XYZ file of C-alpha atoms in Angstrom:
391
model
C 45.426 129.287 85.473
C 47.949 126.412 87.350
C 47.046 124.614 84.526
C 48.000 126.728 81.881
C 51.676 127.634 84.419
C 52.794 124.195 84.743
C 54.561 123.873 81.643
C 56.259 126.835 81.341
C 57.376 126.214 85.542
C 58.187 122.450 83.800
C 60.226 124.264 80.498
C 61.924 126.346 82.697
C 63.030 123.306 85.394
C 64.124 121.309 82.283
C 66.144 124.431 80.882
C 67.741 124.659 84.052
C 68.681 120.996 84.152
C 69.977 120.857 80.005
C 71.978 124.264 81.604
C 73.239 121.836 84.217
C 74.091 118.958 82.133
C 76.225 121.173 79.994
C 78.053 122.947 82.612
C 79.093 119.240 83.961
C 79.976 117.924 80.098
C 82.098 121.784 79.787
C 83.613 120.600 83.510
C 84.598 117.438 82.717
C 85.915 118.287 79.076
C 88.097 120.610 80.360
C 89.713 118.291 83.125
C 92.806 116.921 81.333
C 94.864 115.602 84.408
C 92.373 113.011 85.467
C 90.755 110.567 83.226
C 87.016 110.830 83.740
C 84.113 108.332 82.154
C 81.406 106.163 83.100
C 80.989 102.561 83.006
C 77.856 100.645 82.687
C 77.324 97.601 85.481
C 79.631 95.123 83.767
C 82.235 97.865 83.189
C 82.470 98.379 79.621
C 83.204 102.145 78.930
C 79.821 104.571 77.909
C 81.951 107.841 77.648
C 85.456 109.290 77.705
C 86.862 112.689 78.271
C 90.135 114.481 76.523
C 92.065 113.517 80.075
C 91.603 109.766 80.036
C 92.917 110.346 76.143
C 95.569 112.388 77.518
C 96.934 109.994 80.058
C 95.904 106.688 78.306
C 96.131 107.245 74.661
C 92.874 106.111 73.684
C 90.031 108.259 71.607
C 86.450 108.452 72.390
C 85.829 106.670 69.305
C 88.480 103.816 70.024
C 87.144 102.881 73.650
C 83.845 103.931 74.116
C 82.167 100.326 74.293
C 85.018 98.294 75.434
C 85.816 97.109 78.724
C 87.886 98.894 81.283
C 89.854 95.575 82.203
C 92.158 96.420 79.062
C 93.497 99.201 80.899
C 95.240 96.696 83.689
C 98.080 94.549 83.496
C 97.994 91.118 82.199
C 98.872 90.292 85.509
C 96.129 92.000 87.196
C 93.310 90.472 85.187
C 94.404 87.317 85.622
C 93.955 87.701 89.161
C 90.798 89.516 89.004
C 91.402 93.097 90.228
C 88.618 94.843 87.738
C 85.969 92.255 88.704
C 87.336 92.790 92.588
C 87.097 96.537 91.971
C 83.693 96.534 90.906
C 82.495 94.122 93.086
C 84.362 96.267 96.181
C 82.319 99.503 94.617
C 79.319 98.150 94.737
C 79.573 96.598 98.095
C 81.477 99.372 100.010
C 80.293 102.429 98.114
C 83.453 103.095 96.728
C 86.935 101.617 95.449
C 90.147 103.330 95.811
C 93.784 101.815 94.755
C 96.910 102.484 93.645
C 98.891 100.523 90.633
C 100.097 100.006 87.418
C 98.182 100.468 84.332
C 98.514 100.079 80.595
C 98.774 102.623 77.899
C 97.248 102.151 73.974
C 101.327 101.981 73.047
C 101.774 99.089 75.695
C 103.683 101.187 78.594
C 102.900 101.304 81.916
C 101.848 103.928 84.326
C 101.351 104.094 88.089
C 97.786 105.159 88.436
C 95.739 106.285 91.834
C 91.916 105.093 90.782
C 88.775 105.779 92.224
C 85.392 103.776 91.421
C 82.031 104.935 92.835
C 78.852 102.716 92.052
C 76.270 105.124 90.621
C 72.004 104.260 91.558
C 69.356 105.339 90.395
C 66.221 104.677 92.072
C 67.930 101.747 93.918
C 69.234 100.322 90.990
C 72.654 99.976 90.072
C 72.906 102.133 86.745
C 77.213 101.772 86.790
C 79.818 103.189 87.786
C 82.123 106.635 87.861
C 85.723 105.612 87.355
C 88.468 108.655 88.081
C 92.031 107.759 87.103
C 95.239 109.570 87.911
C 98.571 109.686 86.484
C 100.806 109.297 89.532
C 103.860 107.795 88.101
C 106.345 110.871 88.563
C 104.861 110.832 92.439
C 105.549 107.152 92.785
C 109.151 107.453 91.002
C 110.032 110.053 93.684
C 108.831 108.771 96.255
C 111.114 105.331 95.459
C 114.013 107.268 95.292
C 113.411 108.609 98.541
C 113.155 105.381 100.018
C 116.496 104.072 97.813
C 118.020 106.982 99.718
C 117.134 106.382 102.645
C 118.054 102.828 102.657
C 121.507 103.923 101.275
C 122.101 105.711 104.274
C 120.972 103.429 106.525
C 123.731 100.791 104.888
C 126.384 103.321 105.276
C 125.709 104.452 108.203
C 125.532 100.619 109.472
C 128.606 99.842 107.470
C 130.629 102.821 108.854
C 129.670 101.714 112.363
C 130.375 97.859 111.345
C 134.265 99.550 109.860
C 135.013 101.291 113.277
C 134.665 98.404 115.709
C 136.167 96.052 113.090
C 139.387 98.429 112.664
C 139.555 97.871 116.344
C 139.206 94.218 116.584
C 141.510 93.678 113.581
C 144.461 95.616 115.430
C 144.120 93.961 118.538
C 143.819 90.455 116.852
C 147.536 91.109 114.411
C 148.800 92.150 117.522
C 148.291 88.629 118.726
C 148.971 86.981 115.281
C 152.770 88.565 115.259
C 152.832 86.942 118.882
C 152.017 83.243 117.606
C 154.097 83.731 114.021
C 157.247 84.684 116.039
C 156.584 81.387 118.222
C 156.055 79.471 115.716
C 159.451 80.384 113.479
C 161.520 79.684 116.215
C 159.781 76.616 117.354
C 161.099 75.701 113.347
C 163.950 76.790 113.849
C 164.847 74.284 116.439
C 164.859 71.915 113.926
C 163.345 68.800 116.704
C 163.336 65.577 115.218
C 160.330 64.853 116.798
C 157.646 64.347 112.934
C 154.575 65.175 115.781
C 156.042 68.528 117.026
C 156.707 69.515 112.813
C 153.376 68.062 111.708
C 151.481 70.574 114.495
C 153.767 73.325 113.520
C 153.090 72.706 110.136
C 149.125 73.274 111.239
C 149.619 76.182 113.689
C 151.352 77.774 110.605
C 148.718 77.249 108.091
C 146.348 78.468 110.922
C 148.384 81.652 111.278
C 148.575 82.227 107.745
C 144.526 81.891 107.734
C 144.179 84.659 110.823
C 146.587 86.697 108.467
C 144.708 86.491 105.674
C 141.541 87.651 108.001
C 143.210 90.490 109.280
C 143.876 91.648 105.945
C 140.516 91.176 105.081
C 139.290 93.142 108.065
C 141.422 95.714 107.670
C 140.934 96.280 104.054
C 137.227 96.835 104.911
C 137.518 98.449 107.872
C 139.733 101.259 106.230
C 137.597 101.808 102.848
C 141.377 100.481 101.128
C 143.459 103.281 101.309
C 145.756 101.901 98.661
C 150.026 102.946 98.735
C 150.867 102.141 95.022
C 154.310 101.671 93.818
C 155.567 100.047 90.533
C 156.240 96.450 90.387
C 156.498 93.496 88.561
C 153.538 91.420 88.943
C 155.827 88.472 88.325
C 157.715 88.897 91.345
C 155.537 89.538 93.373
C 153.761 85.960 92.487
C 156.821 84.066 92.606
C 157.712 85.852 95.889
C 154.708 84.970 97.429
C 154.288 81.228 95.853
C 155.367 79.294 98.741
C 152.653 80.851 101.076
C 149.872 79.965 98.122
C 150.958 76.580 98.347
C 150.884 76.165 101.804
C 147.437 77.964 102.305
C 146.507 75.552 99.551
C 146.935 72.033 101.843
C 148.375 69.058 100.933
C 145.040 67.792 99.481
C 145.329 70.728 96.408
C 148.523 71.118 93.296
C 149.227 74.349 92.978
C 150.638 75.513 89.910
C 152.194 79.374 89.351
C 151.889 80.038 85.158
C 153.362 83.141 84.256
C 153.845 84.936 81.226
C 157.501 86.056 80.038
C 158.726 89.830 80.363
C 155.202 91.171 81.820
C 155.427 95.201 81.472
C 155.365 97.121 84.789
C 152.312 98.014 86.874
C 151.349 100.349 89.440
C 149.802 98.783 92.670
C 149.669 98.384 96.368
C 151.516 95.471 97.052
C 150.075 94.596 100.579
C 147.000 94.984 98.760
C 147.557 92.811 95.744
C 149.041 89.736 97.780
C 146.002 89.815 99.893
C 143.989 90.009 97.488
C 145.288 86.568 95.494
C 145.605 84.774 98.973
C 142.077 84.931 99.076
C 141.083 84.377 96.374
C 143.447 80.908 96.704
C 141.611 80.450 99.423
C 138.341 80.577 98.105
C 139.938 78.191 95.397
C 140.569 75.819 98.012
C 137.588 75.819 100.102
C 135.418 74.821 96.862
C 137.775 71.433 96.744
C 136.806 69.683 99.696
C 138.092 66.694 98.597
C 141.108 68.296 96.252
C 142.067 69.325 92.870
C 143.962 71.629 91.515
C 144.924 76.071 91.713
C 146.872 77.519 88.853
C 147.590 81.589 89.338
C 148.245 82.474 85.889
C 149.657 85.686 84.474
C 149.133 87.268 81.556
C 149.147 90.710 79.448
C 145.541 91.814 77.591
C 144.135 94.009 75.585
C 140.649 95.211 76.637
C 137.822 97.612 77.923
C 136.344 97.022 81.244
C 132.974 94.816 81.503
C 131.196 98.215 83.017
C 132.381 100.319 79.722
C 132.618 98.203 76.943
C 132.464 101.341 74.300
C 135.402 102.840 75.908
C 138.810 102.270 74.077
C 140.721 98.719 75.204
C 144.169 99.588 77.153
C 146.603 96.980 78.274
C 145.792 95.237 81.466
C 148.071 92.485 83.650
C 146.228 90.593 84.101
C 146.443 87.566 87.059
C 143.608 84.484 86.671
C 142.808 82.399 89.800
C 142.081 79.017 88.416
C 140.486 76.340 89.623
C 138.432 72.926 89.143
C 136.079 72.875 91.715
C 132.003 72.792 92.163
C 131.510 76.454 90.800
C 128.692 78.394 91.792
C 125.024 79.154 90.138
C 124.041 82.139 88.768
C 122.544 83.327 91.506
C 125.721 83.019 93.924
C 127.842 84.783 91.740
C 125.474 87.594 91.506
C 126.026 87.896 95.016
C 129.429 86.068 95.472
C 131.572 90.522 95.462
C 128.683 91.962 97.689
C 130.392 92.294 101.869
C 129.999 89.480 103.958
C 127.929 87.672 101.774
C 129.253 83.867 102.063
C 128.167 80.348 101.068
C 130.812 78.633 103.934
C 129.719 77.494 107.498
C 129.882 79.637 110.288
C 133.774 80.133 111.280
C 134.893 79.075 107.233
C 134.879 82.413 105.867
C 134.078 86.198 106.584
C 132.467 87.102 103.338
C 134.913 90.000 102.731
C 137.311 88.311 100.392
C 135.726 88.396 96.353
C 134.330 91.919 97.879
C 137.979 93.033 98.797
C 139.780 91.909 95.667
C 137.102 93.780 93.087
C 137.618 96.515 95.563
C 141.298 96.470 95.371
C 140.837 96.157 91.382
C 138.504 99.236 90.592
C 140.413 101.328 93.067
C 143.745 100.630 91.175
C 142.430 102.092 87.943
C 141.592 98.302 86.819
C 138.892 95.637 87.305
C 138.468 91.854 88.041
C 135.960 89.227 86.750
C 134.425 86.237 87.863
C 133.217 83.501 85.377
C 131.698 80.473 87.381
C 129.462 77.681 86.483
C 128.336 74.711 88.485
C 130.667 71.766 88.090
C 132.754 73.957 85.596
C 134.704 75.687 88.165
C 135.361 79.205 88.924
C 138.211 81.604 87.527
C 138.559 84.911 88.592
C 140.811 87.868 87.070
C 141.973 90.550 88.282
C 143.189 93.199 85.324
C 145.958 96.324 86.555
C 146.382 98.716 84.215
C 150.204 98.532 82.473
C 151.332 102.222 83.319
C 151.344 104.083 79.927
C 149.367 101.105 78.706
C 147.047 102.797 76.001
C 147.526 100.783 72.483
C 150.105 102.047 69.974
C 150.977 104.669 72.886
């Protein structure tokens, strides 16, 4: 009689495990946010499910028998990370990891993957490989940490603005002290060339604190600009004889400027700050000398950051000169705060930062085309007040 019971005990086991076997195919058909399929020891692909077609692209006919290393990053393979997955599997018992992978169409996706090695009778029969789209996660979780940095920055920047505002008051106050010395130590008129040549020097030295404060200010205060109208001219030609002197003797200035420019509307603290320095960054790129030209001019254009947008008329001022220019990489940099190429004490970083500042926050914007051993110009473009074309 146990005879004659085995095999239908033995039907009934193997119903129960076909039963199984479907119930796990139905499962893992039905899974569409994970991509789901085995892997034979050298991990090429022996089946798919409608998720890892979902997030990957790829049919069951397309993939089934090729090997999961197309999936990564050229990048990836060529340092090995499917081989160290499946060696890490094996070893460990399982793999977990986070990165990018590669869709059929070529785009990439941030993936979470999990490998487990699979045995069978202590033999290694392959692998179970579970994929995850994580990429909206990962995008979020990057802006988070874009924001948070962002705050930090301000935060540090506001602090940095409050104890500068403090210093830079204090240290004018002391400036207006030594200027006022210094113009009636002029005026004295001694015949002595020593006591003129160290004027001379205290003077220039002044005009370089003055220049600082400006700076410090100007940062300190986020440029709260005044605007009025003026003549850009004038204001050049007023201020020429301080360019020259902040140039040195070593450095010819020259002051270009184009006939019957059309009014503007700027700060004019603001916009003779702004040209001192950048005169002085002229100058501190000609060690050995060469020449500054300011140059004025009226143009017809769209700013760099909106190029589709209709041209107006700009004034616009150019800062010319013939020194060791900069690399790509330093005038990437050259407008962000404090950033500076000078030695310690040479130069506070603020200045290219303060004059795009100055520019964008008049309705206008400035440029910077440098090359090494070409030189550097910079322009600054105001808007000409009811400047549109043919308006």
């Amino acid at each position: 009689m146990i005879p004659a019971q085995a095999p239908r005990g033995g039907a009934v086991a193997t119903k129960g495990l076909d039963d199984e076997a479907r119930q796990l195919a139905l499962l893992i058909g039905g899974v569409t946010d994970y991509a789901i399929y085995m892997l034979d020891p050298n991990g090429y692909i022996r089946s798919w499910n409608p998720g890892g077609e979902r997030i990957k692209g790829y049919s069951e006919r397309e993939i089934v028998g090729q090997h999961f290393s197309r999936f990564y990053t050229r990048e990836d393979v060529e340092r090995g990370e499917p081989a160290r997955g499946l060696a890490t599997a094996r070893a460990q018992g399982k793999f977990e990891a986070e990165g990018w992978r590669v869709r059929k169409d070529g785009s990439r996706f941030r993936a979470s993957v999990v490998i487990d090695p699979i045995w069978q009778e202590g033999e290694l029969i392959g692998f179970a490989k579970v994929t995850r789209d994580v990429t909206e996660r990962y995008e979020a979780q990057q802006r988070l940490i874009d924001a948070q940095k962002a705050l930090v920055q301000s935060q540090k920047l506001e602090a940095i603005g409050k104890l500068t505002l403090g210093l830079a008051h204090d240290f004018n106050n002391l400036l207006t002290v030594i200027v006022n010395s210094l113009d009636l130590i002029t005026l004295k008129n001694s015949d002595d060339p020593r006591v003129q040549e160290w004027t001379e020097a205290a003077q220039r030295a002044a005009d370089r604190g003055t220049l600082l404060t400006r700076q410090l200010l100007a940062f300190a205060r986020g440029q709260n600009l005044a605007p009025e109208v003026h003549d850009i001219n004038d204001l050049l030609a007023r201020s020429a004889e301080m360019y020259r002197r902040a140039c040195g003797s070593a450095i010819q200035f020259r002051l270009e400027l184009a006939d019957a420019l059309p009014p503007v509307d700027v700060d004019m603290a603001q916009f003779e700050a702004g040209i001192l320095n950048l005169v002085a960054n002229s100058r501190d790129a000609m060690p050995t000398g060469g020449t500054i030209v300011v140059r004025s001019s009226t143009v017809e254009t769209a700013p760099p950051s909106a190029p589709e947008t209709t041209p107006r008329l700009y004034v616009a001022v150019d800062v010319i000169d013939d020194g060791h220019g900069m690399s790509m990489e330093v005038a990437d940099r050259a407008t962000e705060p404090f950033f500076t190429t000078k030695d310690v004490g040479r130069g506070s970083g603020l200045g290219l930062s303060q004059v795009f500042g100055f520019a964008a926050q008049s309705g206008g914007f400035a440029t910077l085309d440098s090359e090494p051993g070409r030189g550097t110009t910079v322009r600054v473009c105001l808007p000409v007040i009811g400047g549109r074309p043919n308006g």
